[in-house]
Amino acid sequence: MSNEMTQQEYLSALIETYRGYKATPPQLELKDEQSLLKDVVSSAIRFAESEQVMQQLSEELFKCQKGECSFQQQVELTEKQMPEVLNAKMTAAAYLMKIISNEKRGINVEFTQ
């Protein structure tokens, strides 16, 4: 299985988790998992619609930068975080899936908002 497919499956599992469903992600190396989670959280800041959500995501990103993020941690946070935070992370995960898909096909995508 290709690394891109595994990353997309992982992001898909994250989206399902953010939606409140139980999901099992594919196995990734720890550094790859943490890198992908950092990408999701940092991208989610762009999709945040309020300062409060941006602040929560910034704090979460800081923890990820220190290596304190995992899929299980995301599951636990889902039970505590506001819908606006989960929506920003879900949107970011979907956006990253699109980037990975386009890179596979040789299409360059730039973020605009």
PDB file of N, CA and C in Angstrom:
ATOM      1  N   MET A   1       0.844  -1.178   0.000  1.00  0.00           N
ATOM      2  CA  MET A   1       0.000   0.000   0.000  1.00  0.00           C
ATOM      3  C   MET A   1       0.887   1.239   0.000  1.00  0.00           C
ATOM      4  N   SER A   2       0.522   2.209  -0.799  1.00  0.00           N
ATOM      5  CA  SER A   2       1.342   3.412  -0.909  1.00  0.00           C
ATOM      6  C   SER A   2       1.198   4.282   0.336  1.00  0.00           C
ATOM      7  N   ASN A   3       2.229   5.075   0.577  1.00  0.00           N
ATOM      8  CA  ASN A   3       2.223   5.975   1.728  1.00  0.00           C
ATOM      9  C   ASN A   3       1.099   7.002   1.608  1.00  0.00           C
ATOM     10  N   GLU A   4       0.840   7.494   0.377  1.00  0.00           N
ATOM     11  CA  GLU A   4      -0.227   8.474   0.178  1.00  0.00           C
ATOM     12  C   GLU A   4      -1.587   7.877   0.546  1.00  0.00           C
ATOM     13  N   MET A   5      -1.809   6.611   0.145  1.00  0.00           N
ATOM     14  CA  MET A   5      -3.081   5.958   0.450  1.00  0.00           C
ATOM     15  C   MET A   5      -3.224   5.784   1.962  1.00  0.00           C
ATOM     16  N   THR A   6      -2.152   5.383   2.620  1.00  0.00           N
ATOM     17  CA  THR A   6      -2.182   5.215   4.070  1.00  0.00           C
ATOM     18  C   THR A   6      -2.485   6.548   4.750  1.00  0.00           C
ATOM     19  N   GLN A   7      -1.865   7.627   4.280  1.00  0.00           N
ATOM     20  CA  GLN A   7      -2.135   8.949   4.854  1.00  0.00           C
ATOM     21  C   GLN A   7      -3.593   9.347   4.642  1.00  0.00           C
ATOM     22  N   GLN A   8      -4.123   9.074   3.465  1.00  0.00           N
ATOM     23  CA  GLN A   8      -5.517   9.413   3.193  1.00  0.00           C
ATOM     24  C   GLN A   8      -6.458   8.595   4.076  1.00  0.00           C
ATOM     25  N   GLU A   9      -6.140   7.328   4.276  1.00  0.00           N
ATOM     26  CA  GLU A   9      -6.962   6.495   5.156  1.00  0.00           C
ATOM     27  C   GLU A   9      -6.897   7.006   6.600  1.00  0.00           C
ATOM     28  N   TYR A  10      -5.718   7.439   7.017  1.00  0.00           N
ATOM     29  CA  TYR A  10      -5.553   7.991   8.359  1.00  0.00           C
ATOM     30  C   TYR A  10      -6.397   9.259   8.505  1.00  0.00           C
ATOM     31  N   LEU A  11      -6.324  10.138   7.514  1.00  0.00           N
ATOM     32  CA  LEU A  11      -7.110  11.376   7.549  1.00  0.00           C
ATOM     33  C   LEU A  11      -8.605  11.074   7.536  1.00  0.00           C
ATOM     34  N   SER A  12      -8.997  10.072   6.776  1.00  0.00           N
ATOM     35  CA  SER A  12     -10.398   9.666   6.741  1.00  0.00           C
ATOM     36  C   SER A  12     -10.856   9.179   8.115  1.00  0.00           C
ATOM     37  N   ALA A  13     -10.007   8.417   8.791  1.00  0.00           N
ATOM     38  CA  ALA A  13     -10.330   7.953  10.144  1.00  0.00           C
ATOM     39  C   ALA A  13     -10.440   9.140  11.104  1.00  0.00           C
ATOM     40  N   LEU A  14      -9.570  10.135  10.939  1.00  0.00           N
ATOM     41  CA  LEU A  14      -9.655  11.342  11.775  1.00  0.00           C
ATOM     42  C   LEU A  14     -10.985  12.057  11.556  1.00  0.00           C
ATOM     43  N   ILE A  15     -11.379  12.201  10.308  1.00  0.00           N
ATOM     44  CA  ILE A  15     -12.644  12.875   9.995  1.00  0.00           C
ATOM     45  C   ILE A  15     -13.807  12.149  10.663  1.00  0.00           C
ATOM     46  N   GLU A  16     -13.824  10.828  10.560  1.00  0.00           N
ATOM     47  CA  GLU A  16     -14.895  10.050  11.193  1.00  0.00           C
ATOM     48  C   GLU A  16     -14.882  10.251  12.708  1.00  0.00           C
ATOM     49  N   THR A  17     -13.690  10.315  13.283  1.00  0.00           N
ATOM     50  CA  THR A  17     -13.561  10.553  14.722  1.00  0.00           C
ATOM     51  C   THR A  17     -14.106  11.926  15.082  1.00  0.00           C
ATOM     52  N   TYR A  18     -13.757  12.943  14.307  1.00  0.00           N
ATOM     53  CA  TYR A  18     -14.257  14.293  14.564  1.00  0.00           C
ATOM     54  C   TYR A  18     -15.776  14.365  14.425  1.00  0.00           C
ATOM     55  N   ARG A  19     -16.346  13.485  13.616  1.00  0.00           N
ATOM     56  CA  ARG A  19     -17.801  13.427  13.440  1.00  0.00           C
ATOM     57  C   ARG A  19     -18.485  12.649  14.564  1.00  0.00           C
ATOM     58  N   GLY A  20     -17.676  12.047  15.450  1.00  0.00           N
ATOM     59  CA  GLY A  20     -18.238  11.336  16.594  1.00  0.00           C
ATOM     60  C   GLY A  20     -18.339   9.838  16.421  1.00  0.00           C
ATOM     61  N   TYR A  21     -17.778   9.317  15.345  1.00  0.00           N
ATOM     62  CA  TYR A  21     -17.810   7.878  15.099  1.00  0.00           C
ATOM     63  C   TYR A  21     -16.504   7.230  15.545  1.00  0.00           C
ATOM     64  N   LYS A  22     -16.580   5.944  15.819  1.00  0.00           N
ATOM     65  CA  LYS A  22     -15.361   5.194  16.131  1.00  0.00           C
ATOM     66  C   LYS A  22     -14.706   4.803  14.815  1.00  0.00           C
ATOM     67  N   ALA A  23     -13.407   4.992  14.745  1.00  0.00           N
ATOM     68  CA  ALA A  23     -12.666   4.658  13.526  1.00  0.00           C
ATOM     69  C   ALA A  23     -11.310   4.100  13.927  1.00  0.00           C
ATOM     70  N   THR A  24     -10.806   3.219  13.104  1.00  0.00           N
ATOM     71  CA  THR A  24      -9.484   2.642  13.339  1.00  0.00           C
ATOM     72  C   THR A  24      -8.563   3.113  12.226  1.00  0.00           C
ATOM     73  N   PRO A  25      -7.546   3.890  12.581  1.00  0.00           N
ATOM     74  CA  PRO A  25      -6.629   4.387  11.544  1.00  0.00           C
ATOM     75  C   PRO A  25      -5.630   3.311  11.140  1.00  0.00           C
ATOM     76  N   PRO A  26      -5.058   3.435   9.953  1.00  0.00           N
ATOM     77  CA  PRO A  26      -3.976   2.519   9.581  1.00  0.00           C
ATOM     78  C   PRO A  26      -2.744   2.820  10.429  1.00  0.00           C
ATOM     79  N   GLN A  27      -1.884   1.850  10.556  1.00  0.00           N
ATOM     80  CA  GLN A  27      -0.652   2.045  11.319  1.00  0.00           C
ATOM     81  C   GLN A  27       0.297   2.953  10.546  1.00  0.00           C
ATOM     82  N   LEU A  28       0.784   3.962  11.228  1.00  0.00           N
ATOM     83  CA  LEU A  28       1.815   4.844  10.685  1.00  0.00           C
ATOM     84  C   LEU A  28       2.968   4.850  11.673  1.00  0.00           C
ATOM     85  N   GLU A  29       4.153   5.132  11.170  1.00  0.00           N
ATOM     86  CA  GLU A  29       5.266   5.329  12.086  1.00  0.00           C
ATOM     87  C   GLU A  29       4.943   6.551  12.939  1.00  0.00           C
ATOM     88  N   LEU A  30       5.433   6.556  14.171  1.00  0.00           N
ATOM     89  CA  LEU A  30       5.112   7.623  15.116  1.00  0.00           C
ATOM     90  C   LEU A  30       5.425   9.004  14.548  1.00  0.00           C
ATOM     91  N   LYS A  31       6.589   9.155  13.928  1.00  0.00           N
ATOM     92  CA  LYS A  31       6.962  10.470  13.384  1.00  0.00           C
ATOM     93  C   LYS A  31       6.020  10.882  12.255  1.00  0.00           C
ATOM     94  N   ASP A  32       5.573   9.924  11.438  1.00  0.00           N
ATOM     95  CA  ASP A  32       4.640  10.231  10.354  1.00  0.00           C
ATOM     96  C   ASP A  32       3.268  10.619  10.907  1.00  0.00           C
ATOM     97  N   GLU A  33       2.831   9.897  11.934  1.00  0.00           N
ATOM     98  CA  GLU A  33       1.546  10.211  12.559  1.00  0.00           C
ATOM     99  C   GLU A  33       1.578  11.611  13.165  1.00  0.00           C
ATOM    100  N   GLN A  34       2.633  11.916  13.904  1.00  0.00           N
ATOM    101  CA  GLN A  34       2.727  13.227  14.540  1.00  0.00           C
ATOM    102  C   GLN A  34       2.844  14.342  13.505  1.00  0.00           C
ATOM    103  N   SER A  35       3.549  14.090  12.428  1.00  0.00           N
ATOM    104  CA  SER A  35       3.674  15.087  11.363  1.00  0.00           C
ATOM    105  C   SER A  35       2.313  15.357  10.717  1.00  0.00           C
ATOM    106  N   LEU A  36       1.569  14.298  10.457  1.00  0.00           N
ATOM    107  CA  LEU A  36       0.255  14.446   9.842  1.00  0.00           C
ATOM    108  C   LEU A  36      -0.704  15.185  10.781  1.00  0.00           C
ATOM    109  N   LEU A  37      -0.656  14.854  12.064  1.00  0.00           N
ATOM    110  CA  LEU A  37      -1.511  15.551  13.026  1.00  0.00           C
ATOM    111  C   LEU A  37      -1.133  17.024  13.145  1.00  0.00           C
ATOM    112  N   LYS A  38       0.168  17.322  13.113  1.00  0.00           N
ATOM    113  CA  LYS A  38       0.596  18.730  13.134  1.00  0.00           C
ATOM    114  C   LYS A  38       0.051  19.459  11.913  1.00  0.00           C
ATOM    115  N   ASP A  39       0.102  18.803  10.748  1.00  0.00           N
ATOM    116  CA  ASP A  39      -0.424  19.414   9.527  1.00  0.00           C
ATOM    117  C   ASP A  39      -1.921  19.698   9.653  1.00  0.00           C
ATOM    118  N   VAL A  40      -2.655  18.740  10.225  1.00  0.00           N
ATOM    119  CA  VAL A  40      -4.100  18.926  10.388  1.00  0.00           C
ATOM    120  C   VAL A  40      -4.383  20.104  11.317  1.00  0.00           C
ATOM    121  N   VAL A  41      -3.733  20.113  12.470  1.00  0.00           N
ATOM    122  CA  VAL A  41      -4.018  21.162  13.458  1.00  0.00           C
ATOM    123  C   VAL A  41      -3.571  22.535  12.953  1.00  0.00           C
ATOM    124  N   SER A  42      -2.399  22.596  12.332  1.00  0.00           N
ATOM    125  CA  SER A  42      -1.943  23.904  11.834  1.00  0.00           C
ATOM    126  C   SER A  42      -2.838  24.395  10.696  1.00  0.00           C
ATOM    127  N   SER A  43      -3.302  23.490   9.851  1.00  0.00           N
ATOM    128  CA  SER A  43      -4.226  23.885   8.780  1.00  0.00           C
ATOM    129  C   SER A  43      -5.585  24.279   9.350  1.00  0.00           C
ATOM    130  N   ALA A  44      -5.987  23.633  10.423  1.00  0.00           N
ATOM    131  CA  ALA A  44      -7.287  23.936  11.031  1.00  0.00           C
ATOM    132  C   ALA A  44      -7.349  25.377  11.521  1.00  0.00           C
ATOM    133  N   ILE A  45      -6.219  25.914  11.925  1.00  0.00           N
ATOM    134  CA  ILE A  45      -6.196  27.310  12.382  1.00  0.00           C
ATOM    135  C   ILE A  45      -6.694  28.227  11.266  1.00  0.00           C
ATOM    136  N   ARG A  46      -6.352  27.900  10.036  1.00  0.00           N
ATOM    137  CA  ARG A  46      -6.803  28.706   8.885  1.00  0.00           C
ATOM    138  C   ARG A  46      -8.317  28.653   8.708  1.00  0.00           C
ATOM    139  N   PHE A  47      -8.914  27.543   9.134  1.00  0.00           N
ATOM    140  CA  PHE A  47     -10.355  27.369   8.954  1.00  0.00           C
ATOM    141  C   PHE A  47     -11.161  27.790  10.183  1.00  0.00           C
ATOM    142  N   ALA A  48     -10.481  28.198  11.236  1.00  0.00           N
ATOM    143  CA  ALA A  48     -11.165  28.629  12.457  1.00  0.00           C
ATOM    144  C   ALA A  48     -11.952  29.905  12.186  1.00  0.00           C
ATOM    145  N   GLU A  49     -13.127  29.983  12.776  1.00  0.00           N
ATOM    146  CA  GLU A  49     -13.985  31.137  12.530  1.00  0.00           C
ATOM    147  C   GLU A  49     -14.038  32.113  13.694  1.00  0.00           C
ATOM    148  N   SER A  50     -13.284  31.839  14.753  1.00  0.00           N
ATOM    149  CA  SER A  50     -13.260  32.774  15.883  1.00  0.00           C
ATOM    150  C   SER A  50     -11.888  32.740  16.547  1.00  0.00           C
ATOM    151  N   GLU A  51     -11.614  33.799  17.288  1.00  0.00           N
ATOM    152  CA  GLU A  51     -10.342  33.885  18.017  1.00  0.00           C
ATOM    153  C   GLU A  51     -10.226  32.766  19.044  1.00  0.00           C
ATOM    154  N   GLN A  52     -11.330  32.433  19.685  1.00  0.00           N
ATOM    155  CA  GLN A  52     -11.323  31.384  20.706  1.00  0.00           C
ATOM    156  C   GLN A  52     -10.917  30.041  20.096  1.00  0.00           C
ATOM    157  N   VAL A  53     -11.461  29.729  18.942  1.00  0.00           N
ATOM    158  CA  VAL A  53     -11.118  28.475  18.262  1.00  0.00           C
ATOM    159  C   VAL A  53      -9.656  28.504  17.832  1.00  0.00           C
ATOM    160  N   MET A  54      -9.205  29.626  17.292  1.00  0.00           N
ATOM    161  CA  MET A  54      -7.794  29.754  16.904  1.00  0.00           C
ATOM    162  C   MET A  54      -6.880  29.529  18.102  1.00  0.00           C
ATOM    163  N   GLN A  55      -7.261  30.079  19.246  1.00  0.00           N
ATOM    164  CA  GLN A  55      -6.453  29.931  20.457  1.00  0.00           C
ATOM    165  C   GLN A  55      -6.379  28.468  20.889  1.00  0.00           C
ATOM    166  N   GLN A  56      -7.514  27.782  20.882  1.00  0.00           N
ATOM    167  CA  GLN A  56      -7.519  26.363  21.266  1.00  0.00           C
ATOM    168  C   GLN A  56      -6.654  25.539  20.321  1.00  0.00           C
ATOM    169  N   LEU A  57      -6.769  25.817  19.042  1.00  0.00           N
ATOM    170  CA  LEU A  57      -5.974  25.080  18.057  1.00  0.00           C
ATOM    171  C   LEU A  57      -4.493  25.406  18.190  1.00  0.00           C
ATOM    172  N   SER A  58      -4.175  26.648  18.487  1.00  0.00           N
ATOM    173  CA  SER A  58      -2.772  27.035  18.694  1.00  0.00           C
ATOM    174  C   SER A  58      -2.176  26.292  19.881  1.00  0.00           C
ATOM    175  N   GLU A  59      -2.945  26.171  20.948  1.00  0.00           N
ATOM    176  CA  GLU A  59      -2.474  25.427  22.124  1.00  0.00           C
ATOM    177  C   GLU A  59      -2.278  23.950  21.791  1.00  0.00           C
ATOM    178  N   GLU A  60      -3.202  23.403  21.015  1.00  0.00           N
ATOM    179  CA  GLU A  60      -3.079  22.001  20.596  1.00  0.00           C
ATOM    180  C   GLU A  60      -1.864  21.813  19.688  1.00  0.00           C
ATOM    181  N   LEU A  61      -1.632  22.762  18.800  1.00  0.00           N
ATOM    182  CA  LEU A  61      -0.472  22.692  17.912  1.00  0.00           C
ATOM    183  C   LEU A  61       0.821  22.736  18.717  1.00  0.00           C
ATOM    184  N   PHE A  62       0.866  23.566  19.737  1.00  0.00           N
ATOM    185  CA  PHE A  62       2.051  23.647  20.594  1.00  0.00           C
ATOM    186  C   PHE A  62       2.344  22.285  21.219  1.00  0.00           C
ATOM    187  N   LYS A  63       1.305  21.596  21.675  1.00  0.00           N
ATOM    188  CA  LYS A  63       1.495  20.254  22.242  1.00  0.00           C
ATOM    189  C   LYS A  63       1.994  19.280  21.179  1.00  0.00           C
ATOM    190  N   CYS A  64       1.453  19.394  19.975  1.00  0.00           N
ATOM    191  CA  CYS A  64       1.910  18.522  18.878  1.00  0.00           C
ATOM    192  C   CYS A  64       3.378  18.783  18.552  1.00  0.00           C
ATOM    193  N   GLN A  65       3.776  20.042  18.599  1.00  0.00           N
ATOM    194  CA  GLN A  65       5.176  20.389  18.325  1.00  0.00           C
ATOM    195  C   GLN A  65       6.103  19.724  19.337  1.00  0.00           C
ATOM    196  N   LYS A  66       5.598  19.508  20.554  1.00  0.00           N
ATOM    197  CA  LYS A  66       6.389  18.854  21.596  1.00  0.00           C
ATOM    198  C   LYS A  66       6.262  17.329  21.530  1.00  0.00           C
ATOM    199  N   GLY A  67       5.550  16.816  20.520  1.00  0.00           N
ATOM    200  CA  GLY A  67       5.388  15.375  20.363  1.00  0.00           C
ATOM    201  C   GLY A  67       4.271  14.787  21.198  1.00  0.00           C
ATOM    202  N   GLU A  68       3.376  15.636  21.663  1.00  0.00           N
ATOM    203  CA  GLU A  68       2.280  15.192  22.519  1.00  0.00           C
ATOM    204  C   GLU A  68       0.972  15.106  21.742  1.00  0.00           C
ATOM    205  N   CYS A  69       0.983  14.389  20.631  1.00  0.00           N
ATOM    206  CA  CYS A  69      -0.259  14.202  19.888  1.00  0.00           C
ATOM    207  C   CYS A  69      -0.294  12.795  19.302  1.00  0.00           C
ATOM    208  N   SER A  70      -1.489  12.235  19.294  1.00  0.00           N
ATOM    209  CA  SER A  70      -1.695  10.893  18.755  1.00  0.00           C
ATOM    210  C   SER A  70      -3.157  10.765  18.345  1.00  0.00           C
ATOM    211  N   PHE A  71      -3.466   9.710  17.639  1.00  0.00           N
ATOM    212  CA  PHE A  71      -4.850   9.469  17.248  1.00  0.00           C
ATOM    213  C   PHE A  71      -5.716   9.314  18.500  1.00  0.00           C
ATOM    214  N   GLN A  72      -5.218   8.554  19.472  1.00  0.00           N
ATOM    215  CA  GLN A  72      -5.978   8.344  20.707  1.00  0.00           C
ATOM    216  C   GLN A  72      -6.253   9.670  21.411  1.00  0.00           C
ATOM    217  N   GLN A  73      -5.277  10.560  21.398  1.00  0.00           N
ATOM    218  CA  GLN A  73      -5.472  11.876  22.003  1.00  0.00           C
ATOM    219  C   GLN A  73      -6.569  12.636  21.261  1.00  0.00           C
ATOM    220  N   GLN A  74      -6.618  12.503  19.937  1.00  0.00           N
ATOM    221  CA  GLN A  74      -7.667  13.163  19.159  1.00  0.00           C
ATOM    222  C   GLN A  74      -9.041  12.615  19.535  1.00  0.00           C
ATOM    223  N   VAL A  75      -9.119  11.301  19.755  1.00  0.00           N
ATOM    224  CA  VAL A  75     -10.380  10.685  20.182  1.00  0.00           C
ATOM    225  C   VAL A  75     -10.828  11.300  21.507  1.00  0.00           C
ATOM    226  N   GLU A  76      -9.899  11.415  22.448  1.00  0.00           N
ATOM    227  CA  GLU A  76     -10.224  11.980  23.758  1.00  0.00           C
ATOM    228  C   GLU A  76     -10.620  13.452  23.656  1.00  0.00           C
ATOM    229  N   LEU A  77      -9.932  14.212  22.820  1.00  0.00           N
ATOM    230  CA  LEU A  77     -10.256  15.633  22.652  1.00  0.00           C
ATOM    231  C   LEU A  77     -11.628  15.833  22.019  1.00  0.00           C
ATOM    232  N   THR A  78     -12.029  14.910  21.158  1.00  0.00           N
ATOM    233  CA  THR A  78     -13.313  15.016  20.475  1.00  0.00           C
ATOM    234  C   THR A  78     -14.461  15.102  21.470  1.00  0.00           C
ATOM    235  N   GLU A  79     -14.305  14.426  22.589  1.00  0.00           N
ATOM    236  CA  GLU A  79     -15.356  14.431  23.605  1.00  0.00           C
ATOM    237  C   GLU A  79     -15.421  15.760  24.355  1.00  0.00           C
ATOM    238  N   LYS A  80     -14.350  16.561  24.303  1.00  0.00           N
ATOM    239  CA  LYS A  80     -14.262  17.793  25.094  1.00  0.00           C
ATOM    240  C   LYS A  80     -14.364  19.070  24.264  1.00  0.00           C
ATOM    241  N   GLN A  81     -13.992  18.998  22.985  1.00  0.00           N
ATOM    242  CA  GLN A  81     -13.874  20.218  22.190  1.00  0.00           C
ATOM    243  C   GLN A  81     -15.205  20.682  21.617  1.00  0.00           C
ATOM    244  N   MET A  82     -15.289  21.986  21.406  1.00  0.00           N
ATOM    245  CA  MET A  82     -16.477  22.606  20.828  1.00  0.00           C
ATOM    246  C   MET A  82     -16.651  22.139  19.380  1.00  0.00           C
ATOM    247  N   PRO A  83     -17.886  22.116  18.898  1.00  0.00           N
ATOM    248  CA  PRO A  83     -18.122  21.744  17.505  1.00  0.00           C
ATOM    249  C   PRO A  83     -17.334  22.603  16.510  1.00  0.00           C
ATOM    250  N   GLU A  84     -17.122  23.881  16.824  1.00  0.00           N
ATOM    251  CA  GLU A  84     -16.388  24.766  15.917  1.00  0.00           C
ATOM    252  C   GLU A  84     -14.935  24.318  15.753  1.00  0.00           C
ATOM    253  N   VAL A  85     -14.339  23.810  16.829  1.00  0.00           N
ATOM    254  CA  VAL A  85     -12.964  23.306  16.762  1.00  0.00           C
ATOM    255  C   VAL A  85     -12.928  22.036  15.923  1.00  0.00           C
ATOM    256  N   LEU A  86     -13.868  21.140  16.183  1.00  0.00           N
ATOM    257  CA  LEU A  86     -13.921  19.882  15.431  1.00  0.00           C
ATOM    258  C   LEU A  86     -14.189  20.140  13.952  1.00  0.00           C
ATOM    259  N   ASN A  87     -15.051  21.112  13.655  1.00  0.00           N
ATOM    260  CA  ASN A  87     -15.341  21.451  12.264  1.00  0.00           C
ATOM    261  C   ASN A  87     -14.090  21.962  11.555  1.00  0.00           C
ATOM    262  N   ALA A  88     -13.312  22.805  12.225  1.00  0.00           N
ATOM    263  CA  ALA A  88     -12.079  23.323  11.619  1.00  0.00           C
ATOM    264  C   ALA A  88     -11.094  22.187  11.354  1.00  0.00           C
ATOM    265  N   LYS A  89     -10.975  21.248  12.298  1.00  0.00           N
ATOM    266  CA  LYS A  89     -10.045  20.131  12.107  1.00  0.00           C
ATOM    267  C   LYS A  89     -10.545  19.173  11.027  1.00  0.00           C
ATOM    268  N   MET A  90     -11.857  18.969  10.967  1.00  0.00           N
ATOM    269  CA  MET A  90     -12.421  18.105   9.933  1.00  0.00           C
ATOM    270  C   MET A  90     -12.198  18.714   8.548  1.00  0.00           C
ATOM    271  N   THR A  91     -12.416  20.004   8.433  1.00  0.00           N
ATOM    272  CA  THR A  91     -12.195  20.701   7.163  1.00  0.00           C
ATOM    273  C   THR A  91     -10.726  20.630   6.764  1.00  0.00           C
ATOM    274  N   ALA A  92      -9.842  20.810   7.731  1.00  0.00           N
ATOM    275  CA  ALA A  92      -8.400  20.745   7.457  1.00  0.00           C
ATOM    276  C   ALA A  92      -7.992  19.347   7.007  1.00  0.00           C
ATOM    277  N   ALA A  93      -8.523  18.316   7.653  1.00  0.00           N
ATOM    278  CA  ALA A  93      -8.188  16.940   7.267  1.00  0.00           C
ATOM    279  C   ALA A  93      -8.665  16.655   5.839  1.00  0.00           C
ATOM    280  N   ALA A  94      -9.865  17.124   5.502  1.00  0.00           N
ATOM    281  CA  ALA A  94     -10.377  16.933   4.139  1.00  0.00           C
ATOM    282  C   ALA A  94      -9.525  17.694   3.127  1.00  0.00           C
ATOM    283  N   TYR A  95      -9.104  18.891   3.493  1.00  0.00           N
ATOM    284  CA  TYR A  95      -8.246  19.688   2.614  1.00  0.00           C
ATOM    285  C   TYR A  95      -6.914  18.974   2.371  1.00  0.00           C
ATOM    286  N   LEU A  96      -6.328  18.416   3.424  1.00  0.00           N
ATOM    287  CA  LEU A  96      -5.063  17.686   3.265  1.00  0.00           C
ATOM    288  C   LEU A  96      -5.245  16.438   2.409  1.00  0.00           C
ATOM    289  N   MET A  97      -6.392  15.769   2.540  1.00  0.00           N
ATOM    290  CA  MET A  97      -6.667  14.613   1.673  1.00  0.00           C
ATOM    291  C   MET A  97      -6.667  15.041   0.211  1.00  0.00           C
ATOM    292  N   LYS A  98      -7.259  16.182  -0.059  1.00  0.00           N
ATOM    293  CA  LYS A  98      -7.307  16.702  -1.430  1.00  0.00           C
ATOM    294  C   LYS A  98      -5.902  17.017  -1.939  1.00  0.00           C
ATOM    295  N   ILE A  99      -5.076  17.618  -1.099  1.00  0.00           N
ATOM    296  CA  ILE A  99      -3.696  17.923  -1.494  1.00  0.00           C
ATOM    297  C   ILE A  99      -2.944  16.642  -1.832  1.00  0.00           C
ATOM    298  N   ILE A 100      -3.062  15.630  -0.977  1.00  0.00           N
ATOM    299  CA  ILE A 100      -2.370  14.357  -1.210  1.00  0.00           C
ATOM    300  C   ILE A 100      -2.856  13.720  -2.505  1.00  0.00           C
ATOM    301  N   SER A 101      -4.167  13.750  -2.722  1.00  0.00           N
ATOM    302  CA  SER A 101      -4.739  13.180  -3.947  1.00  0.00           C
ATOM    303  C   SER A 101      -4.225  13.912  -5.183  1.00  0.00           C
ATOM    304  N   ASN A 102      -4.188  15.232  -5.121  1.00  0.00           N
ATOM    305  CA  ASN A 102      -3.713  16.016  -6.263  1.00  0.00           C
ATOM    306  C   ASN A 102      -2.225  15.828  -6.505  1.00  0.00           C
ATOM    307  N   GLU A 103      -1.442  15.706  -5.435  1.00  0.00           N
ATOM    308  CA  GLU A 103       0.001  15.469  -5.594  1.00  0.00           C
ATOM    309  C   GLU A 103       0.245  14.146  -6.305  1.00  0.00           C
ATOM    310  N   LYS A 104      -0.576  13.146  -5.972  1.00  0.00           N
ATOM    311  CA  LYS A 104      -0.459  11.842  -6.624  1.00  0.00           C
ATOM    312  C   LYS A 104      -0.691  11.961  -8.126  1.00  0.00           C
ATOM    313  N   ARG A 105      -1.579  12.868  -8.498  1.00  0.00           N
ATOM    314  CA  ARG A 105      -1.910  13.052  -9.912  1.00  0.00           C
ATOM    315  C   ARG A 105      -1.066  14.129 -10.574  1.00  0.00           C
ATOM    316  N   GLY A 106      -0.147  14.732  -9.803  1.00  0.00           N
ATOM    317  CA  GLY A 106       0.742  15.742 -10.369  1.00  0.00           C
ATOM    318  C   GLY A 106       0.127  17.119 -10.493  1.00  0.00           C
ATOM    319  N   ILE A 107      -0.915  17.383  -9.712  1.00  0.00           N
ATOM    320  CA  ILE A 107      -1.584  18.681  -9.740  1.00  0.00           C
ATOM    321  C   ILE A 107      -1.113  19.494  -8.544  1.00  0.00           C
ATOM    322  N   ASN A 108      -0.715  20.736  -8.784  1.00  0.00           N
ATOM    323  CA  ASN A 108      -0.262  21.614  -7.708  1.00  0.00           C
ATOM    324  C   ASN A 108      -1.449  22.419  -7.191  1.00  0.00           C
ATOM    325  N   VAL A 109      -1.642  22.417  -5.867  1.00  0.00           N
ATOM    326  CA  VAL A 109      -2.745  23.146  -5.248  1.00  0.00           C
ATOM    327  C   VAL A 109      -2.171  24.139  -4.256  1.00  0.00           C
ATOM    328  N   GLU A 110      -2.677  25.368  -4.301  1.00  0.00           N
ATOM    329  CA  GLU A 110      -2.268  26.374  -3.328  1.00  0.00           C
ATOM    330  C   GLU A 110      -3.477  26.760  -2.510  1.00  0.00           C
ATOM    331  N   PHE A 111      -3.240  27.038  -1.246  1.00  0.00           N
ATOM    332  CA  PHE A 111      -4.312  27.425  -0.334  1.00  0.00           C
ATOM    333  C   PHE A 111      -4.649  28.891  -0.535  1.00  0.00           C
ATOM    334  N   THR A 112      -5.930  29.175  -0.739  1.00  0.00           N
ATOM    335  CA  THR A 112      -6.396  30.562  -0.792  1.00  0.00           C
ATOM    336  C   THR A 112      -7.638  30.659   0.065  1.00  0.00           C
ATOM    337  N   GLN A 113      -7.796  31.794   0.687  1.00  0.00           N
ATOM    338  CA  GLN A 113      -8.970  31.979   1.537  1.00  0.00           C
ATOM    339  C   GLN A 113      -9.446  33.389   1.430  1.00  0.00           C
TER     340      GLN A 113
END
